[in-house]
Coordinates of N, CA and C in Angstrom, one line a residue:
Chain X
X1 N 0.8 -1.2 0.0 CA 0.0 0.0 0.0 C 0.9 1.2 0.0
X2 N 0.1 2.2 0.2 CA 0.9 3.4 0.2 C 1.6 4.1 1.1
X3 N 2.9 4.4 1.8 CA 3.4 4.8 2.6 C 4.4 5.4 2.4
X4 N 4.9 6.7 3.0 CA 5.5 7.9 3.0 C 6.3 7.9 4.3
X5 N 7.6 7.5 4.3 CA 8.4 7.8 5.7 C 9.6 8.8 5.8
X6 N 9.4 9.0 6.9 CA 10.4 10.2 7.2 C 10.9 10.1 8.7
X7 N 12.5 10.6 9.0 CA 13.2 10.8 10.1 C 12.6 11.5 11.0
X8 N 12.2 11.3 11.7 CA 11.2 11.8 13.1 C 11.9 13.2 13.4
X9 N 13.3 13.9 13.6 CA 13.8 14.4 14.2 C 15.2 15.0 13.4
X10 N 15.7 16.2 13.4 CA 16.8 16.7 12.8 C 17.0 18.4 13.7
X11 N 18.4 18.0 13.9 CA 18.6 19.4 14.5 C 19.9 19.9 13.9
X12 N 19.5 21.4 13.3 CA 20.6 21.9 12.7 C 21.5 23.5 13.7
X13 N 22.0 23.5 13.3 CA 23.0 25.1 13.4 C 21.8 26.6 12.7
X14 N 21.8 27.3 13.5 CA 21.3 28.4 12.9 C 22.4 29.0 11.6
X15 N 22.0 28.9 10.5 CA 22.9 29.6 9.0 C 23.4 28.7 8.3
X16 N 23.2 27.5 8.7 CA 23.7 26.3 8.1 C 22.4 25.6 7.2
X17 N 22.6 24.7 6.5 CA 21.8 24.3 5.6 C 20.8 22.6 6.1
X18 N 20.0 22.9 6.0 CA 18.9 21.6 6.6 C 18.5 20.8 5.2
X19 N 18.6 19.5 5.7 CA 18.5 18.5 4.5 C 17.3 17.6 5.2
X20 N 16.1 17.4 4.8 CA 15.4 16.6 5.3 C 14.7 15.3 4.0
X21 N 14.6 14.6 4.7 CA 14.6 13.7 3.4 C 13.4 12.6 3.8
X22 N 12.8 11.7 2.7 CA 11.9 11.3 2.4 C 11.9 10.1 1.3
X23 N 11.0 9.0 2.2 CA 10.7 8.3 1.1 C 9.5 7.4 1.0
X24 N 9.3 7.1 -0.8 CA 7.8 6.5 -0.5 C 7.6 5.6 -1.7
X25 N 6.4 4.6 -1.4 CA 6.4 3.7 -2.0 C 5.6 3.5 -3.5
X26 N 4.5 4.2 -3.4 CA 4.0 4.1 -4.1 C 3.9 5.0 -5.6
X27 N 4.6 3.7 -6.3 CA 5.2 4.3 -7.7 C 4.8 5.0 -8.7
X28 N 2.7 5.2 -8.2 CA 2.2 6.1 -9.4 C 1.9 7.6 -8.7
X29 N 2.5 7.4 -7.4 CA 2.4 9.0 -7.1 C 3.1 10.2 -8.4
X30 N 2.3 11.3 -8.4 CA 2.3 12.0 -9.1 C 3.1 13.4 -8.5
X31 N 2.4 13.7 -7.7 CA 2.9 15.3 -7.3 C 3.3 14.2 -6.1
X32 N 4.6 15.4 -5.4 CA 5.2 15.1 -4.0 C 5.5 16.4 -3.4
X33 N 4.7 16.7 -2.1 CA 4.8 18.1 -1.3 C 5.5 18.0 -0.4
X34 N 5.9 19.2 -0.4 CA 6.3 19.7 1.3 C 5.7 20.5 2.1
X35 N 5.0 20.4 3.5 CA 4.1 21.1 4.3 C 5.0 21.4 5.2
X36 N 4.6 22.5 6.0 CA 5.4 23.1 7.0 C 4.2 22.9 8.3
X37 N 4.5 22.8 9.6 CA 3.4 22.9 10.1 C 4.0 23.8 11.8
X38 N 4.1 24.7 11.8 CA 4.2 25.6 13.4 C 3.8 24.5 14.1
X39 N 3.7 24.8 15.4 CA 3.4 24.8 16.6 C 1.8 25.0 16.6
X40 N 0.8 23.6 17.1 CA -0.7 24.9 17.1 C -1.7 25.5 15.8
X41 N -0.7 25.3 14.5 CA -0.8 25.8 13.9 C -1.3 24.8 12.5
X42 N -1.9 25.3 11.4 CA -2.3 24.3 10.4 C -0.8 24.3 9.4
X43 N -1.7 23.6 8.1 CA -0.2 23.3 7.2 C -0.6 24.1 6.0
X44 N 1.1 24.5 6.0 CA 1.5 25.0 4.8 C 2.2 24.7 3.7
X45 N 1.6 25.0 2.6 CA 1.9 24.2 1.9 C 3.2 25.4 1.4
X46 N 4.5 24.2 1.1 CA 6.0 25.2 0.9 C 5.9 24.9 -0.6
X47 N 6.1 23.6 -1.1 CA 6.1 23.6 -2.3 C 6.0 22.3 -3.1
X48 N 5.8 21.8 -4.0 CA 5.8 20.2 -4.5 C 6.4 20.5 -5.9
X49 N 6.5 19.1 -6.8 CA 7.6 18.8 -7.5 C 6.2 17.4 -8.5
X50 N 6.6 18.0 -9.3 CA 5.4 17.1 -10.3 C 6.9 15.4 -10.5
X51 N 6.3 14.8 -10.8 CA 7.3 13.1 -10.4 C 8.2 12.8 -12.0
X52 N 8.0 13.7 -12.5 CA 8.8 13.7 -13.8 C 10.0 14.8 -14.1
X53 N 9.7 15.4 -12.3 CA 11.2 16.2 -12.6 C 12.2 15.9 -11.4
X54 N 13.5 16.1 -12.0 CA 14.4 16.1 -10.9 C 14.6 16.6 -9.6
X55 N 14.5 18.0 -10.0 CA 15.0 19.4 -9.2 C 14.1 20.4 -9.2
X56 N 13.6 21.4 -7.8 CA 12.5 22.5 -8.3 C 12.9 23.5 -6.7
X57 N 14.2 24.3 -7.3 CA 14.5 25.8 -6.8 C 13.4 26.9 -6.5
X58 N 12.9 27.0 -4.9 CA 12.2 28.0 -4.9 C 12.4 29.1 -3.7
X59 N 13.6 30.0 -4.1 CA 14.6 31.1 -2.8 C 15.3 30.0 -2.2
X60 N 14.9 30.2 -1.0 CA 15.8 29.1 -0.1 C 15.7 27.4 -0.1
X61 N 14.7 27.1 -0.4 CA 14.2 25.9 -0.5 C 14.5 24.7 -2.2
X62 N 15.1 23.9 -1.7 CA 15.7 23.5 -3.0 C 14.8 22.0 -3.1
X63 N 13.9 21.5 -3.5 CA 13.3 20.2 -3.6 C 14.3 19.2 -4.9
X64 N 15.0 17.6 -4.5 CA 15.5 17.0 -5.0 C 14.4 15.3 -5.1
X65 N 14.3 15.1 -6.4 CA 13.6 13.8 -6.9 C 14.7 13.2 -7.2
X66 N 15.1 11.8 -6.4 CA 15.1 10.4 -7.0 C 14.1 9.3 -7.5
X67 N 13.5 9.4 -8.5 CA 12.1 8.7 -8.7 C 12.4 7.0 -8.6
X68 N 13.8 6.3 -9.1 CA 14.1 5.5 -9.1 C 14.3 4.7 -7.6
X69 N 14.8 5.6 -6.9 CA 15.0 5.2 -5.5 C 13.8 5.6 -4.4
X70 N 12.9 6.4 -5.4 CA 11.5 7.1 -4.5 C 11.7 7.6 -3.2
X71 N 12.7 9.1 -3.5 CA 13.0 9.0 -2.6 C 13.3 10.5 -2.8
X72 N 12.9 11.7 -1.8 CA 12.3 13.0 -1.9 C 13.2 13.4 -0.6
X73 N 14.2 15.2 -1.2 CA 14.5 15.5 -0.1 C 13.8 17.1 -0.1
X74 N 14.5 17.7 1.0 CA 13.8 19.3 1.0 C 15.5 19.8 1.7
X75 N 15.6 20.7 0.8 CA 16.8 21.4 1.6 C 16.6 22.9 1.9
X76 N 17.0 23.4 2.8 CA 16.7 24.5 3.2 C 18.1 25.1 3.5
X77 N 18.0 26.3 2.9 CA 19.6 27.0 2.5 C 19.3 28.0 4.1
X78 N 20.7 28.3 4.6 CA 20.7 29.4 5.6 C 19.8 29.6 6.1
X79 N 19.6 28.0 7.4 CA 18.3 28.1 8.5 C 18.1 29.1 8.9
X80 N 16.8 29.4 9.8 CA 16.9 30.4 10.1 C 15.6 30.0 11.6
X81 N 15.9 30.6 12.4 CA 15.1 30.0 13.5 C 13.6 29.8 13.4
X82 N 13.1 30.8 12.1 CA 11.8 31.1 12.3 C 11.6 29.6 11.2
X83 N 12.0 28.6 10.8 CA 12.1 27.4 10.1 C 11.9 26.4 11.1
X84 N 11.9 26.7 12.3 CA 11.9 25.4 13.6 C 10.4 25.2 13.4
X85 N 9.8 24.0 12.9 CA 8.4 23.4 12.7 C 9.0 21.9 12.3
X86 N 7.8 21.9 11.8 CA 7.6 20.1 11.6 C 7.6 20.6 9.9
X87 N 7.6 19.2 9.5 CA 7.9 19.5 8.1 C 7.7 18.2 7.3
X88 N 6.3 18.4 6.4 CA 5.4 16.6 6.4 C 6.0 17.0 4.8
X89 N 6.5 15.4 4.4 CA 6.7 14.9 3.3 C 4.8 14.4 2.6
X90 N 4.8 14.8 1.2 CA 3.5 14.0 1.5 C 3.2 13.7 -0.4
X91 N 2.6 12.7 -0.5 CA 2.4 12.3 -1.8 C 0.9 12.4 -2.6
X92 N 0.7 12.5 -4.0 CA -0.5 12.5 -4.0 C -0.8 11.6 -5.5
X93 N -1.4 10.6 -6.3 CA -1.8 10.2 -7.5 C -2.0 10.9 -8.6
X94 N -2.6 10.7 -9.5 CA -2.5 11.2 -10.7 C -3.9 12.4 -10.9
X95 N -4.4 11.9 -10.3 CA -5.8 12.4 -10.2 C -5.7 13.9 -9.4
X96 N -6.4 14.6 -9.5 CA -6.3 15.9 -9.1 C -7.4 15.7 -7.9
X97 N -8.3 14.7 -7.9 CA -8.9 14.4 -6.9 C -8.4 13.2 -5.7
X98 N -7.2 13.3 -6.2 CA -6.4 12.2 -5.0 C -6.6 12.3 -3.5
X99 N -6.6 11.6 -2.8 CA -6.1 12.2 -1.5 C -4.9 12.8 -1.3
X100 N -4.2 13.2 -0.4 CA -2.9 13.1 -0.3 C -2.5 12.1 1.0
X101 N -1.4 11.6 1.2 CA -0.5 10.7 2.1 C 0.6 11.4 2.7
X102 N 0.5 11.3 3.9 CA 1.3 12.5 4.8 C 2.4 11.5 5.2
X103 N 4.2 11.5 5.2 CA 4.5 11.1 6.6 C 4.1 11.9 7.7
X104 N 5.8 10.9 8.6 CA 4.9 11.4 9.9 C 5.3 12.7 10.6
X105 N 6.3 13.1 9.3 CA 6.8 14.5 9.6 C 8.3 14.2 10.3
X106 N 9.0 15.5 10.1 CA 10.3 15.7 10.8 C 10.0 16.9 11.5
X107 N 10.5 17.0 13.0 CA 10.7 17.9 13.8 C 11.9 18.4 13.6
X108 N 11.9 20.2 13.0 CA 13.5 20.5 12.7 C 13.5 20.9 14.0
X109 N 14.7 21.2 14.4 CA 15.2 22.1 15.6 C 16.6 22.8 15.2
X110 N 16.1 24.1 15.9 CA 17.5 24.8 15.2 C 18.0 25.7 16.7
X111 N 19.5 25.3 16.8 CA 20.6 25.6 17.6 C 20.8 27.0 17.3
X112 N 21.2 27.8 18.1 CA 22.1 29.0 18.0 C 23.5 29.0 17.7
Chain B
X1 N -5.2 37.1 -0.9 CA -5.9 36.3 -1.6 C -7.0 34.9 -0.2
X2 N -7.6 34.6 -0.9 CA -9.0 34.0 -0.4 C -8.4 32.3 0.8
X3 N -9.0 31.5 1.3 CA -8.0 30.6 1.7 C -9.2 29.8 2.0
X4 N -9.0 28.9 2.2 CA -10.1 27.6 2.5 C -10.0 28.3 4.6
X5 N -11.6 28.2 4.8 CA -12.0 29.0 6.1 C -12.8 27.6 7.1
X6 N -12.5 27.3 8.0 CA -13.2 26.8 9.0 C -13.3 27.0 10.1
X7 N -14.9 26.7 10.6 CA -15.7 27.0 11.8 C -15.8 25.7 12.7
X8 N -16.2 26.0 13.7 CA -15.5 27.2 14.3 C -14.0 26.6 14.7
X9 N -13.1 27.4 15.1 CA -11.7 27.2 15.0 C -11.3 26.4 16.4
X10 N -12.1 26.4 17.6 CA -12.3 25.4 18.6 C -13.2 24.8 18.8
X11 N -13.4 23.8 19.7 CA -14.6 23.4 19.6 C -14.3 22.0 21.1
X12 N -15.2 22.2 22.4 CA -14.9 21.7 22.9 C -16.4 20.8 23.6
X13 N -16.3 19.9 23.5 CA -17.6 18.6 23.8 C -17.3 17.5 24.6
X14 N -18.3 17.1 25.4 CA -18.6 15.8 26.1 C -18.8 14.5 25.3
X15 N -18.7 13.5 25.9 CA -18.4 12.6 25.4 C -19.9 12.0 25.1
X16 N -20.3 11.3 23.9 CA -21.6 10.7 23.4 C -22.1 12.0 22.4
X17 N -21.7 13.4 23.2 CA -22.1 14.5 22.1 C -22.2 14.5 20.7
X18 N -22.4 15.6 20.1 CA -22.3 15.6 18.2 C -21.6 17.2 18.2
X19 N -21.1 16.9 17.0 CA -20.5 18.1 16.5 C -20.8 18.3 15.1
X20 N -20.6 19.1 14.7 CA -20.7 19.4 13.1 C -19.4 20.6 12.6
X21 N -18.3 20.4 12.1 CA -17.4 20.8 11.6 C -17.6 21.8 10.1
X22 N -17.8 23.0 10.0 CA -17.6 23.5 8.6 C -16.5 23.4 7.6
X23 N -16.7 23.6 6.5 CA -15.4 24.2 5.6 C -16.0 24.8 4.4
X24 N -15.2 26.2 4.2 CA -15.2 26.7 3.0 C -14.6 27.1 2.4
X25 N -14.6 26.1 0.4 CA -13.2 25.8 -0.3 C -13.0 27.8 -0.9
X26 N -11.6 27.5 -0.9 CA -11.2 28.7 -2.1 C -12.4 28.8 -3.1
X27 N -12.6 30.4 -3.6 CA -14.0 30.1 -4.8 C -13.0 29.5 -5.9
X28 N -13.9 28.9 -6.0 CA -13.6 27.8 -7.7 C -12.9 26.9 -7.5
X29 N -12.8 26.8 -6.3 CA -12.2 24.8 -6.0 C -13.7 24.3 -5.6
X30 N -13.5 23.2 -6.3 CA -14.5 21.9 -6.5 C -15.0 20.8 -5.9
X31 N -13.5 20.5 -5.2 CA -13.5 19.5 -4.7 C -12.5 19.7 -2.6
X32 N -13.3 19.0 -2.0 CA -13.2 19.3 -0.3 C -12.4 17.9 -0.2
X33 N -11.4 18.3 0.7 CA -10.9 17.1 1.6 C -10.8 17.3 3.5
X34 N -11.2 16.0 3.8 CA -11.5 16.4 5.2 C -10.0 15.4 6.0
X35 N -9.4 15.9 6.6 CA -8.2 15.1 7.4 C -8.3 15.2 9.0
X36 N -8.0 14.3 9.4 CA -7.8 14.3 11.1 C -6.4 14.3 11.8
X37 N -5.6 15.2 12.3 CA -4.7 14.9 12.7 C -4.6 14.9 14.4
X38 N -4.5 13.5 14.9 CA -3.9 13.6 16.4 C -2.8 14.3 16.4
X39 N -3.1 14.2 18.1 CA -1.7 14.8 19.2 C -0.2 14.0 18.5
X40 N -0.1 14.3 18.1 CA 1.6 14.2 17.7 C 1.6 13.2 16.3
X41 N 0.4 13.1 15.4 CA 0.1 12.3 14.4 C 0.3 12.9 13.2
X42 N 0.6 12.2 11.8 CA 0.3 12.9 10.5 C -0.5 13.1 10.4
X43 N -1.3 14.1 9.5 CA -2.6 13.9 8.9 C -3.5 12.7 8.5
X44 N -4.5 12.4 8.8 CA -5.0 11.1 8.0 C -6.2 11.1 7.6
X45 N -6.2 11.2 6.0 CA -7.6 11.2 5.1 C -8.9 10.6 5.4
X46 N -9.9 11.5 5.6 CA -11.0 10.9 6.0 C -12.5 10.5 4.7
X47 N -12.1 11.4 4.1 CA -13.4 11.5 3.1 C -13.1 12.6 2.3
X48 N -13.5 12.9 1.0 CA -13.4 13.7 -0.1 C -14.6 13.6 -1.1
X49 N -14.7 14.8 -0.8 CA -16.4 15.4 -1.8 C -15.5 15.6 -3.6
X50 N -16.7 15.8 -4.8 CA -16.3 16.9 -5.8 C -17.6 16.7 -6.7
X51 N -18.0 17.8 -6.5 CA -19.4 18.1 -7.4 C -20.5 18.0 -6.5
X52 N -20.1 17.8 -5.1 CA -21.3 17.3 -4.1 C -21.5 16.1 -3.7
X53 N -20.6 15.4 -4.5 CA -20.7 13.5 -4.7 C -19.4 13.1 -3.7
X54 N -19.4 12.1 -2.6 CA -17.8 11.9 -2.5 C -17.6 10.9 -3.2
X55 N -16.1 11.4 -3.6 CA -15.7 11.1 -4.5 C -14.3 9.9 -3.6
X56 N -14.0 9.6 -2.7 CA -13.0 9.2 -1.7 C -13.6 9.0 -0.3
X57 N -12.9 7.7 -0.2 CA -13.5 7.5 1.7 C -12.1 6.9 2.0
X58 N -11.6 7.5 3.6 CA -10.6 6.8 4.2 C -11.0 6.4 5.3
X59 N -10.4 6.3 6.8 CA -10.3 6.1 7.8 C -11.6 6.8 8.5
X60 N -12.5 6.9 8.0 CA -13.8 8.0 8.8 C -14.5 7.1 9.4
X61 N -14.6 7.0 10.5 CA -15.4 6.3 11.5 C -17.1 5.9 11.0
X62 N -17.6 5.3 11.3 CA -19.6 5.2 10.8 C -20.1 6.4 11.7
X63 N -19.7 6.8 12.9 CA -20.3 7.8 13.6 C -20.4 8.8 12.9
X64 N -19.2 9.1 12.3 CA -19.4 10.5 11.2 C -19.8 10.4 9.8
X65 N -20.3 11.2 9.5 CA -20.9 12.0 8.2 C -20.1 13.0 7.6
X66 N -20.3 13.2 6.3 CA -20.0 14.6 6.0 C -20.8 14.6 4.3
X67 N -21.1 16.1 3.9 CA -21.4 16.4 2.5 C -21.0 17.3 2.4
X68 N -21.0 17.4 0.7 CA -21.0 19.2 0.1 C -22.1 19.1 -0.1
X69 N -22.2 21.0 0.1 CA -23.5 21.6 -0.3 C -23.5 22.1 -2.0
X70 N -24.4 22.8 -2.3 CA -24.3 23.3 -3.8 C -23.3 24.1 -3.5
X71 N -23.2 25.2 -2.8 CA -22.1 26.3 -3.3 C -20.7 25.8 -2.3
X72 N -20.6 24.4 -2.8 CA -19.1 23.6 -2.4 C -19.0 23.8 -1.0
X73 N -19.6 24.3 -0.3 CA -18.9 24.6 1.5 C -19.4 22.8 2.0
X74 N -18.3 22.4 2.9 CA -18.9 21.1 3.5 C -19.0 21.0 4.7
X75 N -19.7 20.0 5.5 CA -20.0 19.8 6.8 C -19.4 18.4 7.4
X76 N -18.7 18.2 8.3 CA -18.6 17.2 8.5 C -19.2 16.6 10.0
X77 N -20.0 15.9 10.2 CA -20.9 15.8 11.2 C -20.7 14.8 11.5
X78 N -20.3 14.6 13.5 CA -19.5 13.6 14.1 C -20.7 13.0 15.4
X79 N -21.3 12.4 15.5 CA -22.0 11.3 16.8 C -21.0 10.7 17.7
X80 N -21.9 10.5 18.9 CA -21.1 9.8 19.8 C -20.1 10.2 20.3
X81 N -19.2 11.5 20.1 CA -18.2 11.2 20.4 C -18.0 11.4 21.4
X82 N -16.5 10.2 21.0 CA -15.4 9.6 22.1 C -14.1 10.3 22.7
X83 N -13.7 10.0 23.3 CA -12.5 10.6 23.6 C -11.0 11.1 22.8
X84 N -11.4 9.8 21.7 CA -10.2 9.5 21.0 C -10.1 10.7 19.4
X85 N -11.3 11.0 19.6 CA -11.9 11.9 18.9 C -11.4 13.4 18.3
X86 N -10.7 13.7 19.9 CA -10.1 14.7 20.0 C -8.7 14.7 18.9
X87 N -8.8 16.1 18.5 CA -7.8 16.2 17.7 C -7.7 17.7 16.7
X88 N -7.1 17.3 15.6 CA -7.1 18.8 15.0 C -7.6 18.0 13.6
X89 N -8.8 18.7 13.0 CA -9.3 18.5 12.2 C -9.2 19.6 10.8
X90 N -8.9 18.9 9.5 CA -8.3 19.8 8.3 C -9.4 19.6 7.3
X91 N -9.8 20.7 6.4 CA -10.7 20.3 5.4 C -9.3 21.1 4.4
X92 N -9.8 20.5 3.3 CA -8.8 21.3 2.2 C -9.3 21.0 1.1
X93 N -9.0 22.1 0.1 CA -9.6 21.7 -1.3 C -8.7 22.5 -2.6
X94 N -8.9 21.8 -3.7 CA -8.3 22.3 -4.9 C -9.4 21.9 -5.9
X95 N -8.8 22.6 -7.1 CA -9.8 22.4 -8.5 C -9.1 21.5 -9.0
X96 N -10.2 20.9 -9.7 CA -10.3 19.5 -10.9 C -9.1 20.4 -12.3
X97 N -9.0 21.3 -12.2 CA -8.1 21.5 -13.1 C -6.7 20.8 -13.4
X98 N -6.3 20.2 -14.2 CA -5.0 19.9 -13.7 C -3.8 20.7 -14.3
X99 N -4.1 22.1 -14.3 CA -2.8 23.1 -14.2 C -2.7 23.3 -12.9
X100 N -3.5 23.3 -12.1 CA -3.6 23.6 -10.2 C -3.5 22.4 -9.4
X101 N -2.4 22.0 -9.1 CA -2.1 20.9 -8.3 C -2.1 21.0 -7.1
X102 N -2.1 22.6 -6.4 CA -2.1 22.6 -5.3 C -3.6 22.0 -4.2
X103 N -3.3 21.5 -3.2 CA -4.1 21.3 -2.5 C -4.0 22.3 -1.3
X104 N -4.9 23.2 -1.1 CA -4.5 24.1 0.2 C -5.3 23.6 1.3
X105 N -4.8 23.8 2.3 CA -5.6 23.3 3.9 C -5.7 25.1 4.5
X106 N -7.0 24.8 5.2 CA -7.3 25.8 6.2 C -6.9 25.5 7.2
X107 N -6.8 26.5 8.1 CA -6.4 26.5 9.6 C -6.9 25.6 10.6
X108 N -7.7 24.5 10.4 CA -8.1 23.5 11.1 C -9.2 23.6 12.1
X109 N -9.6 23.0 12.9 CA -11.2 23.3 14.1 C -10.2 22.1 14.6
X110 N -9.9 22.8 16.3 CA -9.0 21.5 17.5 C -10.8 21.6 17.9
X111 N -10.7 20.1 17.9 CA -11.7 19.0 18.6 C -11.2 18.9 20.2
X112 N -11.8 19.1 20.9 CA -11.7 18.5 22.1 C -13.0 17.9 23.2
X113 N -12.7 16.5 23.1 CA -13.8 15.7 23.9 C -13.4 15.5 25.1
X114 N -14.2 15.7 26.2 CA -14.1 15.7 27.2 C -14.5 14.6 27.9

């Protein structure tokens, strides 16, 4: 079936670069997102990556596709504190009416 | 710009009570999705409307209900409830278009059963 996993936990350096990474099974997913989610707070959607491309540069935020290895990272250029959230990997089918498939998220934490 | 809106944004109940959850999509999204997220849980798909029809069922208990109405806004309407119930609830919606892939979520309604 369908499942999306992710590193529970990542703590970086404030100005240093965050690599969170992702992976999932199901081979006809189509789009693959990144959600941000505060504290308390609902989700945001940062950005996704249609499954027929590699690479998708947006400011700080760099999304990398391995489709072969199914396997999705999010990098984030010169943390910045206001970046400390959770951060759900999530997949969706071809269908524009898909559900989407959430992991279970990474908790970033950022150092001084 | 406009965002997918839900009522009310708390919502706190006894146990066996009912609740009824709103949502209302961005205008000209079509199609509603309703998700449940526990205390320290991913999101998890419950049901998805489009045209007023659902069009998707996940993990949604028989106690709950939900529809769209004509002008897309949906209700999701919960019995009985339990304790386990409690949580933060997401409706989200996008259009059938497929130049718009995005799916946006509103700000959620925290459930709390007492």
């Amino acid at each position: 079936g369908e499942d999306v996993e992710q590193s529970l936990f990542l703590s970086v350096r404030e100005g240093d670069s965050s690599v969170i990474n992702c992976t999932y099974t199901d081979s006809s997913s189509t789009y693959l997102y990144w959600y941000k989610q505060e504290p308390g707070a609902g989700l945001q959607l940062l950005t996704y990556i249609f499954s027929n491309m590699d690479m998708k540069q947006d400011q700080r935020l760099t999304v990398l596709l391995n489709k072969k290895d199914k396997h999705l990272s999010l990098r984030i250029a010169d943390t910045q504190t206001g970046d400390s959230a959770i951060y759900f990997c999530a997949e969706r089918g071809y269908s524009s009416a898909s559900k989407i498939i959430f992991g279970s998220g990474t908790r970033l934490s950022i150092r001084p | 710009a406009a965002g997918v809106i839900q009522s009310p944004r708390h919502l706190i109940k006894e146990k066996r009570e009912t609740a009824t959850l709103k949502c209302y999509p961005i205008p000209r999204h079509d199609t509603v999705y309703w998700y449940q997220q526990g205390p320290g849980q991913d999101p998890q798909f419950l049901i998805s409307f489009y045209e007023k029809m659902q069009s998707d069922k996940g993990s949604i208990p028989d106690r709950f209900s939900a529809q769209q109405f004509s002008d897309y806004h949906s209700e999701l309407n919960m019995s009985s409830l339990e304790l386990g119930d409690s949580a933060l609830y997401f409706c989200a919606s996008n259009s059938r278009d497929p130049r718009r892939n995005e799916q946006f979520f509103g700000p959620g309604t925290r459930l709390t059963v007492l």
